[in-house]
Coordinates of C-alpha atoms and ligand atoms in Angstrom, one line a residue:
X1 CA 14.2 7.8 -22.7
X2 CA 15.5 5.6 -25.4
X3 CA 18.7 3.7 -24.7
X4 CA 20.3 0.3 -24.4
X5 CA 18.5 -0.6 -21.3
X6 CA 15.0 0.3 -22.5
X7 CA 13.8 -3.2 -22.1
X8 CA 15.0 -3.5 -18.5
X9 CA 13.6 -0.1 -17.5
X10 CA 10.3 -1.2 -19.0
X11 CA 10.3 -4.2 -16.7
X12 CA 11.0 -1.9 -13.8
X13 CA 8.1 0.3 -15.0
X14 CA 6.1 -2.8 -14.7
X15 CA 6.4 -2.7 -10.9
X16 CA 5.7 1.0 -10.8
X17 CA 2.1 0.7 -11.5
X18 CA 0.5 3.7 -13.0
X19 CA 3.4 6.1 -12.5
X20 CA 6.4 5.3 -14.7
X21 CA 7.5 8.8 -14.7
X22 CA 9.2 8.2 -11.4
X23 CA 11.8 6.1 -13.1
X24 CA 14.5 8.4 -14.3
X25 CA 17.7 7.5 -15.9
X26 CA 19.1 11.1 -16.2
X27 CA 20.4 13.3 -13.5
X28 CA 18.7 16.5 -12.5
X29 CA 20.6 19.8 -12.7
X30 CA 19.2 23.3 -13.0
X31 CA 15.7 22.0 -13.4
X32 CA 16.7 19.9 -16.5
X33 CA 17.1 16.1 -16.9
X34 CA 20.5 15.7 -18.2
X35 CA 23.1 13.1 -19.1
X36 CA 26.8 13.2 -17.9
X37 CA 28.8 15.7 -20.0
X38 CA 31.3 12.8 -20.6
X39 CA 28.3 10.7 -21.6
X40 CA 29.3 7.9 -19.2
X41 CA 26.9 5.8 -17.3
X42 CA 26.8 3.1 -14.6
X43 CA 24.3 0.4 -13.8
X44 CA 22.0 0.2 -10.9
X45 CA 21.5 -3.3 -9.7
X46 CA 18.7 -5.1 -7.9
X47 CA 20.5 -6.7 -4.9
X48 CA 18.4 -9.8 -5.0
X49 CA 19.6 -11.0 -8.4
X50 CA 21.9 -8.4 -9.7
X51 CA 19.6 -7.6 -12.5
X52 CA 20.3 -4.2 -14.1
X53 CA 17.4 -1.8 -13.2
X54 CA 18.7 1.1 -15.2
X55 CA 21.8 2.9 -16.3
X56 CA 22.2 6.4 -14.9
X57 CA 24.8 9.2 -15.6
X58 CA 28.1 8.6 -14.2
X59 CA 29.0 12.3 -13.6
X60 CA 32.3 14.0 -12.9
X61 CA 33.8 17.4 -12.1
X62 CA 32.2 19.4 -14.9
X63 CA 28.8 18.1 -14.0
X64 CA 29.1 19.1 -10.4
X65 CA 30.4 22.5 -11.3
X66 CA 27.2 23.0 -13.5
X67 CA 25.1 21.8 -10.5
X68 CA 26.8 24.3 -8.2
X69 CA 26.4 27.0 -10.8
X70 CA 22.6 26.2 -10.9
X71 CA 22.3 26.0 -7.0
X72 CA 24.2 29.3 -6.6
X73 CA 22.1 31.0 -9.1
X74 CA 18.9 29.7 -7.6
X75 CA 20.0 30.6 -4.1
X76 CA 19.3 34.4 -4.7
X77 CA 15.7 34.0 -5.4
X78 CA 14.9 30.9 -3.2
X79 CA 16.3 32.6 -0.1
X80 CA 14.4 35.7 -0.9
X81 CA 11.1 34.0 -0.7
X82 CA 9.3 34.3 2.5
X83 CA 9.3 31.3 4.8
X84 CA 5.6 31.0 4.2
X85 CA 6.1 30.9 0.4
X86 CA 8.7 28.2 0.7
X87 CA 6.6 26.3 3.0
X88 CA 3.7 26.2 0.6
X89 CA 6.0 24.7 -2.1
X90 CA 7.5 22.2 0.3
X91 CA 4.1 21.2 1.5
X92 CA 3.2 20.3 -2.1
X93 CA 6.2 18.1 -2.3
X94 CA 5.4 16.5 0.9
X95 CA 1.9 15.7 -0.4
X96 CA 3.2 14.2 -3.6
X97 CA 5.7 12.0 -1.7
X98 CA 2.8 10.8 0.4
X99 CA 0.6 10.1 -2.6
X100 CA 3.4 8.2 -4.3
X101 CA 4.6 6.4 -1.2
X102 CA 3.5 3.0 -2.6
X103 CA 5.6 3.6 -5.8
X104 CA 8.6 5.0 -3.9
X105 CA 8.4 2.0 -1.6
X106 CA 8.5 -0.5 -4.6
X107 CA 11.4 1.3 -6.2
X108 CA 13.2 1.2 -2.9
X109 CA 12.7 -2.5 -2.4
X110 CA 13.8 -3.3 -5.9
X111 CA 16.9 -0.9 -5.6
X112 CA 18.0 -1.4 -2.0
X113 CA 16.5 -4.7 -1.0
X114 CA 14.6 -3.8 2.2
X115 CA 11.2 -5.4 2.8
X116 CA 8.2 -3.6 1.2
X117 CA 6.6 -2.8 4.6
X118 CA 9.8 -1.1 5.9
X119 CA 10.0 0.8 2.6
X120 CA 6.5 2.0 2.9
X121 CA 7.2 3.2 6.3
X122 CA 10.3 5.1 5.1
X123 CA 8.4 6.8 2.2
X124 CA 5.6 7.8 4.4
X125 CA 7.9 9.1 7.1
X126 CA 9.9 11.0 4.4
X127 CA 6.7 12.9 3.5
X128 CA 6.3 13.7 7.1
X129 CA 9.8 15.0 7.3
X130 CA 9.3 17.4 4.5
X131 CA 6.0 18.6 6.0
X132 CA 7.6 19.1 9.5
X133 CA 10.5 21.1 8.0
X134 CA 8.0 23.3 5.9
X135 CA 6.1 24.1 9.1
X136 CA 9.2 24.7 11.2
X137 CA 10.7 26.9 8.5
X138 CA 8.1 29.4 9.4
X139 CA 9.5 29.6 12.9
X140 CA 13.2 30.5 12.2
X141 CA 12.7 33.4 14.7
X142 CA 15.4 35.8 15.7
X143 CA 16.0 37.7 18.8
X144 CA 15.8 41.4 20.0
X145 CA 18.3 42.4 22.8
X146 CA 18.5 45.8 24.5
X147 CA 22.1 47.0 23.6
X148 CA 25.1 47.3 25.7
X149 CA 25.1 51.2 25.6
X150 CA 22.1 53.5 26.0
X151 CA 20.2 53.9 22.9
X152 CA 21.5 50.8 21.2
X153 CA 19.6 47.7 20.0
X154 CA 20.7 44.3 19.0
X155 CA 19.0 42.2 16.5
X156 CA 20.0 38.5 16.0
X157 CA 18.5 36.7 13.0
X158 CA 19.0 33.5 11.2
X159 CA 20.2 33.5 7.6
X160 CA 20.3 30.5 5.2
X161 CA 23.9 29.1 5.1
X162 CA 23.9 29.1 1.2
X163 CA 24.5 26.4 -1.2
X164 CA 24.8 23.0 0.5
X165 CA 26.5 19.8 -0.7
X166 CA 24.8 16.7 0.5
X167 CA 26.2 13.1 0.3
X168 CA 23.8 10.3 1.2
X169 CA 24.2 6.5 1.8
X170 CA 22.1 3.7 0.5
X171 CA 20.6 2.2 3.6
X172 CA 17.7 4.7 3.7
X173 CA 17.7 5.8 0.1
X174 CA 14.7 8.2 0.6
X175 CA 14.8 9.1 4.2
X176 CA 18.4 10.1 4.3
X177 CA 17.7 12.6 1.4
X178 CA 14.6 14.2 2.9
X179 CA 16.2 14.6 6.2
X180 CA 18.9 16.8 4.6
X181 CA 17.0 18.5 1.8
X182 CA 13.9 19.2 3.9
X183 CA 15.7 21.5 6.5
X184 CA 18.0 22.9 3.9
X185 CA 15.2 24.1 1.5
X186 CA 13.0 25.2 4.4
X187 CA 15.8 27.4 5.8
X188 CA 16.3 28.9 2.3
X189 CA 19.4 27.0 1.2
X190 CA 19.8 25.3 -2.1
X191 CA 21.3 21.9 -2.5
X192 CA 23.6 19.8 -4.7
X193 CA 23.0 16.1 -3.6
X194 CA 25.0 13.1 -4.6
X195 CA 23.2 9.9 -3.7
X196 CA 24.9 6.6 -3.0
X197 CA 25.8 4.8 -6.2
X198 CA 23.7 1.8 -5.2
X199 CA 20.5 3.8 -4.9
X200 CA 20.3 6.8 -7.3
X201 CA 16.9 5.9 -8.6
X202 CA 15.1 6.8 -5.4
X203 CA 16.9 10.2 -5.3
X204 CA 15.9 10.9 -8.9
X205 CA 12.3 9.9 -8.1
X206 CA 12.3 12.3 -5.3
X207 CA 13.6 14.9 -7.7
X208 CA 10.8 14.0 -10.2
X209 CA 8.3 14.8 -7.4
X210 CA 10.1 18.0 -6.4
X211 CA 9.8 19.2 -9.9
X212 CA 6.2 18.4 -10.0
X213 CA 5.6 20.2 -6.8
X214 CA 7.0 23.4 -8.2
X215 CA 10.4 23.6 -6.5
X216 CA 12.2 26.0 -8.8
X217 CA 15.1 25.0 -11.1
X218 CA 18.4 24.9 -9.3
X219 CA 17.0 24.6 -5.8
X220 CA 17.6 20.9 -5.7
X221 CA 20.1 19.2 -8.0
X222 CA 20.9 15.5 -8.1
X223 CA 24.3 14.5 -9.4
X224 CA 24.6 10.7 -9.9
X225 CA 28.1 9.3 -10.0
X226 CA 30.1 6.1 -9.4
X227 CA 33.1 8.3 -8.5
X228 CA 32.1 9.6 -5.1
X229 CA 35.6 10.9 -4.3
X230 CA 35.7 13.1 -7.3
X231 CA 32.2 14.6 -6.4
X232 CA 33.1 15.1 -2.8
X233 CA 36.4 16.8 -3.8
X234 CA 34.5 19.4 -6.0
X235 CA 31.7 20.0 -3.3
X236 CA 34.4 20.7 -0.7
X237 CA 36.7 22.8 -2.7
X238 CA 34.2 25.3 -4.4
X239 CA 33.9 28.3 -2.1
X240 CA 30.4 28.8 -3.1
X241 CA 29.4 25.7 -1.3
X242 CA 29.0 26.8 2.4
X243 CA 27.8 23.6 4.0
X244 CA 28.5 19.9 3.6
X245 CA 26.0 17.4 5.1
X246 CA 27.1 13.8 5.0
X247 CA 25.8 10.4 6.2
X248 CA 28.0 7.4 5.9
X249 CA 31.1 5.8 7.2
X250 CA 33.4 7.4 9.8
X251 CA 36.4 7.0 7.4
X252 CA 34.8 9.0 4.7
X253 CA 33.3 11.6 7.1
X254 CA 36.8 12.1 8.5
X255 CA 38.2 12.8 5.0
X256 CA 35.3 15.1 4.1
X257 CA 35.8 17.1 7.3
X258 CA 39.4 17.6 6.5
X259 CA 38.6 18.6 3.0
X260 CA 35.9 21.0 4.2
X261 CA 38.5 22.7 6.4
X262 CA 40.0 24.4 3.4
X263 CA 37.2 26.7 3.0
X264 CA 35.9 26.5 6.5
X265 CA 32.6 25.0 5.3
X266 CA 30.0 24.1 7.9
X267 CA 29.7 20.4 8.3
X268 CA 27.0 18.0 9.6
X269 CA 28.3 14.4 9.8
X270 CA 26.2 11.3 10.6
X271 CA 28.7 8.5 10.9
X272 CA 29.1 5.1 12.3
X273 CA 27.7 3.6 15.4
X274 CA 28.2 0.7 17.9
X275 CA 25.0 0.7 19.8
X276 CA 24.7 -1.0 23.2
X277 CA 21.3 -2.5 24.0
X278 CA 21.2 -3.1 27.7
X279 CA 18.5 -5.3 29.4
X280 CA 18.3 -5.0 33.3
X281 CA 16.5 -7.5 35.5
X282 CA 13.4 -5.4 36.0
X283 CA 12.8 -5.1 32.2
X284 CA 9.6 -6.2 30.6
X285 CA 11.3 -9.2 28.9
X286 CA 8.6 -9.6 26.1
X287 CA 9.1 -5.9 25.3
X288 CA 12.9 -6.2 25.4
X289 CA 12.9 -9.2 23.1
X290 CA 10.6 -7.6 20.5
X291 CA 12.6 -4.3 20.9
X292 CA 15.8 -6.2 20.2
X293 CA 14.3 -7.7 17.1
X294 CA 13.2 -4.4 15.8
X295 CA 16.4 -2.6 16.6
X296 CA 18.8 -5.4 15.4
X297 CA 17.1 -6.8 12.3
X298 CA 15.5 -3.8 10.6
X299 CA 16.9 -3.3 7.2
X300 CA 18.7 -6.7 7.6
X301 CA 20.8 -5.0 10.3
X302 CA 22.1 -2.3 7.9
X303 CA 21.5 0.8 10.0
X304 CA 23.9 2.9 12.1
X305 CA 21.7 2.6 15.1
X306 CA 21.2 -1.1 15.0
X307 CA 21.8 -2.9 18.3
X308 CA 25.3 -3.9 17.8
X309 CA 26.1 -5.2 21.3
X310 CA 23.2 -6.7 23.3
X311 CA 24.0 -6.9 27.1
X312 CA 21.7 -9.0 29.2
X313 CA 21.9 -9.1 32.9
X314 CA 22.8 -12.7 34.1
X315 CA 19.5 -12.9 36.1
X316 CA 17.4 -12.8 32.9
X317 CA 20.0 -14.1 30.5
X318 CA 18.6 -17.6 30.0
X319 CA 14.9 -16.6 29.4
X320 CA 15.9 -13.7 27.1
X321 CA 18.0 -15.9 25.0
X322 CA 15.3 -18.5 24.6
X323 CA 12.6 -16.0 23.6
X324 CA 15.0 -14.1 21.4
X325 CA 16.1 -17.2 19.6
X326 CA 12.5 -18.3 18.9
X327 CA 11.7 -15.0 17.4
X328 CA 14.8 -14.9 15.2
X329 CA 14.0 -18.4 13.9
X330 CA 10.6 -16.9 12.7
X331 CA 12.1 -14.2 10.6
X332 CA 11.5 -15.0 6.9
X333 CA 14.3 -14.2 4.5
X334 CA 13.7 -13.5 0.9
X335 CA 13.2 -10.8 -1.8
X336 CA 11.5 -7.7 -0.1
X337 CA 8.5 -7.7 -2.4
X338 CA 7.4 -11.2 -1.2
X339 CA 4.8 -11.4 1.5
X340 CA 5.9 -11.5 5.1
X341 CA 9.6 -11.1 4.4
X342 CA 11.5 -9.6 7.2
X343 CA 14.9 -9.8 6.0
X344 CA 16.1 -9.0 2.5
X345 CA 19.5 -9.4 0.9
X346 CA 22.4 -7.3 2.1
X347 CA 23.3 -4.5 -0.3
X348 CA 26.1 -6.4 -2.1
X349 CA 28.4 -9.3 -2.1
X350 CA 31.1 -7.3 -0.3
X351 CA 28.7 -6.5 2.6
X352 CA 27.9 -10.3 2.9
X353 CA 31.6 -11.1 2.9
X354 CA 32.3 -8.7 5.6
X355 CA 29.6 -10.1 7.8
X356 CA 30.7 -13.6 7.2
X357 CA 34.3 -12.7 8.1
X358 CA 33.2 -11.0 11.4
X359 CA 31.2 -14.2 12.3
X360 CA 34.1 -16.5 11.3
X361 CA 36.6 -14.5 13.4
X362 CA 34.3 -14.5 16.5
X363 CA 33.6 -18.3 16.0
X364 CA 37.4 -19.1 15.7
X365 CA 38.0 -17.2 19.0
X366 CA 35.3 -19.4 20.8
X367 CA 32.0 -17.7 20.2
X368 CA 29.0 -19.9 20.2
X369 CA 26.6 -19.6 17.2
X370 CA 23.1 -20.3 18.5
X371 CA 21.4 -20.0 15.0
X372 CA 22.3 -19.0 11.5
X373 CA 26.0 -17.9 11.1
X374 CA 26.4 -18.4 7.4
X375 CA 25.2 -17.2 3.9
X376 CA 21.6 -18.1 3.2
X377 CA 20.5 -20.9 0.9
X378 CA 18.9 -18.3 -1.4
X379 CA 22.5 -17.3 -2.3
X380 CA 23.6 -14.0 -3.5
X381 CA 24.1 -11.5 -0.6
X382 CA 21.3 -13.1 1.5
X383 CA 22.6 -13.9 5.1
X384 CA 20.9 -16.1 7.7
X385 CA 19.5 -14.3 10.8
X386 CA 22.1 -15.1 13.4
X387 CA 22.5 -15.2 17.1
X388 CA 25.9 -15.4 18.8
X389 CA 27.1 -15.5 22.5
X390 CA 30.5 -15.9 24.2
X391 CA 32.2 -13.1 22.3
X392 CA 35.1 -11.3 23.8
X393 CA 34.6 -7.5 24.2
X394 CA 37.7 -6.8 22.1
X395 CA 36.7 -9.0 19.1
X396 CA 36.2 -7.1 15.8
X397 CA 32.5 -8.0 15.9
X398 CA 32.1 -6.2 19.2
X399 CA 34.1 -3.2 18.1
X400 CA 32.9 -2.7 14.4
X401 CA 29.5 -2.0 13.0
X402 CA 28.2 -5.4 12.0
X403 CA 25.8 -4.1 9.4
X404 CA 24.2 -7.4 8.9
X405 CA 21.5 -9.6 10.5
X406 CA 23.7 -10.9 13.2
X407 CA 22.8 -10.3 16.9
X408 CA 25.7 -10.7 19.5
X409 CA 24.7 -11.2 23.1
X410 CA 26.9 -10.5 26.1
X411 CA 26.1 -11.0 29.8
X412 CA 26.7 -8.6 32.5
X413 CA 26.4 -8.5 36.4
X414 CA 26.4 -4.9 37.6
X415 CA 25.2 -1.5 36.4
X416 CA 28.6 0.1 36.7
X417 CA 30.2 -2.7 34.8
X418 CA 27.8 -2.5 31.8
X419 CA 27.9 1.2 31.6
X420 CA 31.7 1.1 31.5
X421 CA 31.6 -1.6 28.8
X422 CA 28.9 0.1 26.7
X423 CA 30.9 3.3 26.8
X424 CA 34.2 1.6 25.8
X425 CA 34.0 2.4 22.1
X426 CA 35.1 5.2 19.7
X427 CA 31.4 5.6 18.7
X428 CA 28.6 7.5 20.5
X429 CA 25.5 7.4 18.4
X430 CA 22.5 5.4 19.7
X431 CA 22.1 3.4 22.9
X432 CA 19.1 1.4 24.4
X433 CA 18.1 0.6 28.0
X434 CA 15.4 -1.7 29.1
X435 CA 14.5 -1.3 32.7
X436 CA 11.4 -0.6 34.9
X437 CA 13.4 0.9 37.6
X438 CA 12.9 4.6 37.2
X439 CA 16.0 5.7 39.3
X440 CA 18.1 3.4 37.2
X441 CA 16.7 4.7 34.0
X442 CA 17.7 8.3 34.9
X443 CA 21.1 7.1 36.2
X444 CA 22.1 4.9 33.3
X445 CA 20.7 7.2 30.6
X446 CA 22.8 10.1 32.1
X447 CA 25.9 8.0 32.2
X448 CA 25.9 6.7 28.7
X449 CA 28.3 8.6 26.4
X450 CA 25.9 8.7 23.4
X451 CA 24.0 11.4 21.5
X452 CA 20.8 9.3 21.9
X453 CA 19.4 7.1 24.5
X454 CA 16.1 5.1 24.1
X455 CA 14.4 3.8 27.2
X456 CA 12.1 0.7 26.6
X457 CA 11.8 1.7 23.0
X458 CA 13.6 0.4 20.0
X459 CA 13.0 2.9 17.2
X460 CA 14.2 6.4 18.1
X461 CA 14.5 8.2 14.7
X462 CA 11.8 10.9 14.4
X463 CA 11.4 14.3 12.8
X464 CA 10.8 15.7 16.2
X465 CA 14.1 15.0 17.8
X466 CA 17.7 15.8 17.2
X467 CA 19.3 12.6 15.6
X468 CA 23.1 12.4 15.9
X469 CA 26.1 11.3 17.7
X470 CA 29.2 12.3 19.6
X471 CA 32.8 11.0 19.5
X472 CA 33.6 9.5 16.0
X473 CA 29.8 9.1 15.4
X474 CA 29.7 12.6 14.1
X475 CA 28.9 16.2 14.5
X476 CA 25.6 18.1 14.2
X477 CA 22.1 16.9 14.4
X478 CA 19.3 16.1 12.0
X479 CA 15.7 16.4 13.1
X480 CA 13.8 18.7 15.3
X481 CA 14.4 22.5 15.5
X482 CA 18.1 21.7 15.8
X483 CA 18.3 20.0 12.4
X484 CA 16.9 23.2 10.7
X485 CA 19.3 25.4 12.6
X486 CA 22.2 23.4 11.0
X487 CA 21.3 25.1 7.8
X488 CA 21.5 28.6 9.0
X489 CA 24.1 31.1 10.1
X490 CA 23.5 33.7 12.9
X491 CA 23.6 37.4 12.0
X492 CA 24.0 40.0 14.7
X493 CA 23.1 43.6 13.9
X494 CA 23.9 46.4 16.3
X495 CA 21.6 49.6 15.9
X496 CA 23.0 52.7 17.4
Ligands
LIG1 P1 28.8 3.0 3.2 O1 29.7 2.1 3.9 O2 27.5 3.2 4.0 O3 28.6 2.8 1.8 P2 30.3 5.3 2.6 O4 30.8 6.3 3.6 O5 31.3 4.5 1.8 O6 29.4 4.4 3.5 O7 29.3 5.9 1.6 C1 28.3 6.9 1.9 C2 28.2 7.9 0.9 O8 29.5 8.5 0.8 C3 27.8 7.3 -0.5 O9 27.2 8.3 -1.2 C4 29.2 7.2 -1.2 O10 29.2 7.3 -2.6 C5 29.9 8.5 -0.6 N1 31.4 8.5 -0.6 C6 32.2 7.4 -0.5 N2 33.5 7.8 -0.5 C7 33.5 9.1 -0.6 C8 34.6 10.2 -0.8 N3 35.9 9.9 -0.7 N4 34.2 11.4 -0.9 C9 32.8 11.7 -0.9 N5 31.9 10.8 -0.8 C10 32.2 9.5 -0.7

């Protein structure tokens, strides 16, 4: 891999320990490591200091067409394997991801900025996702039904949807890929994936492990590009692509859904959220406080299920704030590879500016900043862990995804009031309730207009359960049996 950034790539290799082959600066199409046909590249930056980690291919139309060609060709043989044969290969991939979890985690921390411990958790979970999908792929059972006329029989089976286009964000640069590619491949589909331009190296490292695991050429293709709209346009206009799976902003999801309408492609969309985190008087306050820390500050607040609005009952408001504030002040900010760091940098300068603007707006309208509230002394895109109160329900910081380490607390008095306020949003992804009152837990979890409700637990993403939202938070689910079914079509056969 000679090239102008050899020295820089060598320094990245330095962090990779014994396995430099996971650092790739070429895209992966049809089982080959390739440059862009136009030979353009773009730089991948470390968000801590904007050092260039590598240059990767800046691909366009012709490259995506080549990737779709490869995926369409591979579909015939991959879908014809038995689920057990596919599972064997996917299990090898899972084992390799598990073995290399430490290397993947380092790469993730360097490329995306999250603390190393979180990156390790993500890499390990990614291996588990692939294993779960491999196992579940064996259970794509159909159904036999006695027919509607004497002597007729009905057979309903699941078929792989076909070539899938996947577009992933940067906040979980490994996990967002495995939760799409795992079920797709297990169901017998092939994939053309465009990772976020901020984090292509993690995607390419996963492809290197897929290659090593024996996933056949063309089954998984990675197209790197700084021109997302062009790639999305091709993926949604080629009639051979039968399914689009996207995680990202609601604005882009809306566009892709409209584009996918042209060929009636199936769509799965995981979009924005505005999660309420509600603490009732009976809650175990210690648990609620540490839950709020975990939910709000993971990945520096850059997740679509982060607690975006924290509602505390007036009876426990003062003690909650005191305990929460103390814990927030303990959060160490710094480069994710340093020991004990809890908050890394935001992904880029624009992200920090957006958070700064939301805080400034809230503050101008009378909000009280209890700690933090500004860029961190480390500079760059680091932002101080922040706690704010006295925010109006209609302020932008209450309506939009904050996507930064800023916790906003609201007080409430009655259950009906807080449920109405929690539901007063266009979003419907994750929600959280802390209560020890069982009847209240059932009542409120039933009334929240969200795809997911967590009770006395801050981390709800798991391979076992259907992750996803309602309203403008998206359509379709990832995880569990349901996630796999998204990559299949039903076929009904009538036997006379
Ligand atoms: P975020 O704010 O998390 O970056 P985006 O929705 O902008 O969310 O990005 C998520 C993914 O969607 C990234 O891979 C990005 O490159 C891609 N993307 C952005 N705009 C488009 C578009 N017009 N068509 C297809 N993909 C897009």
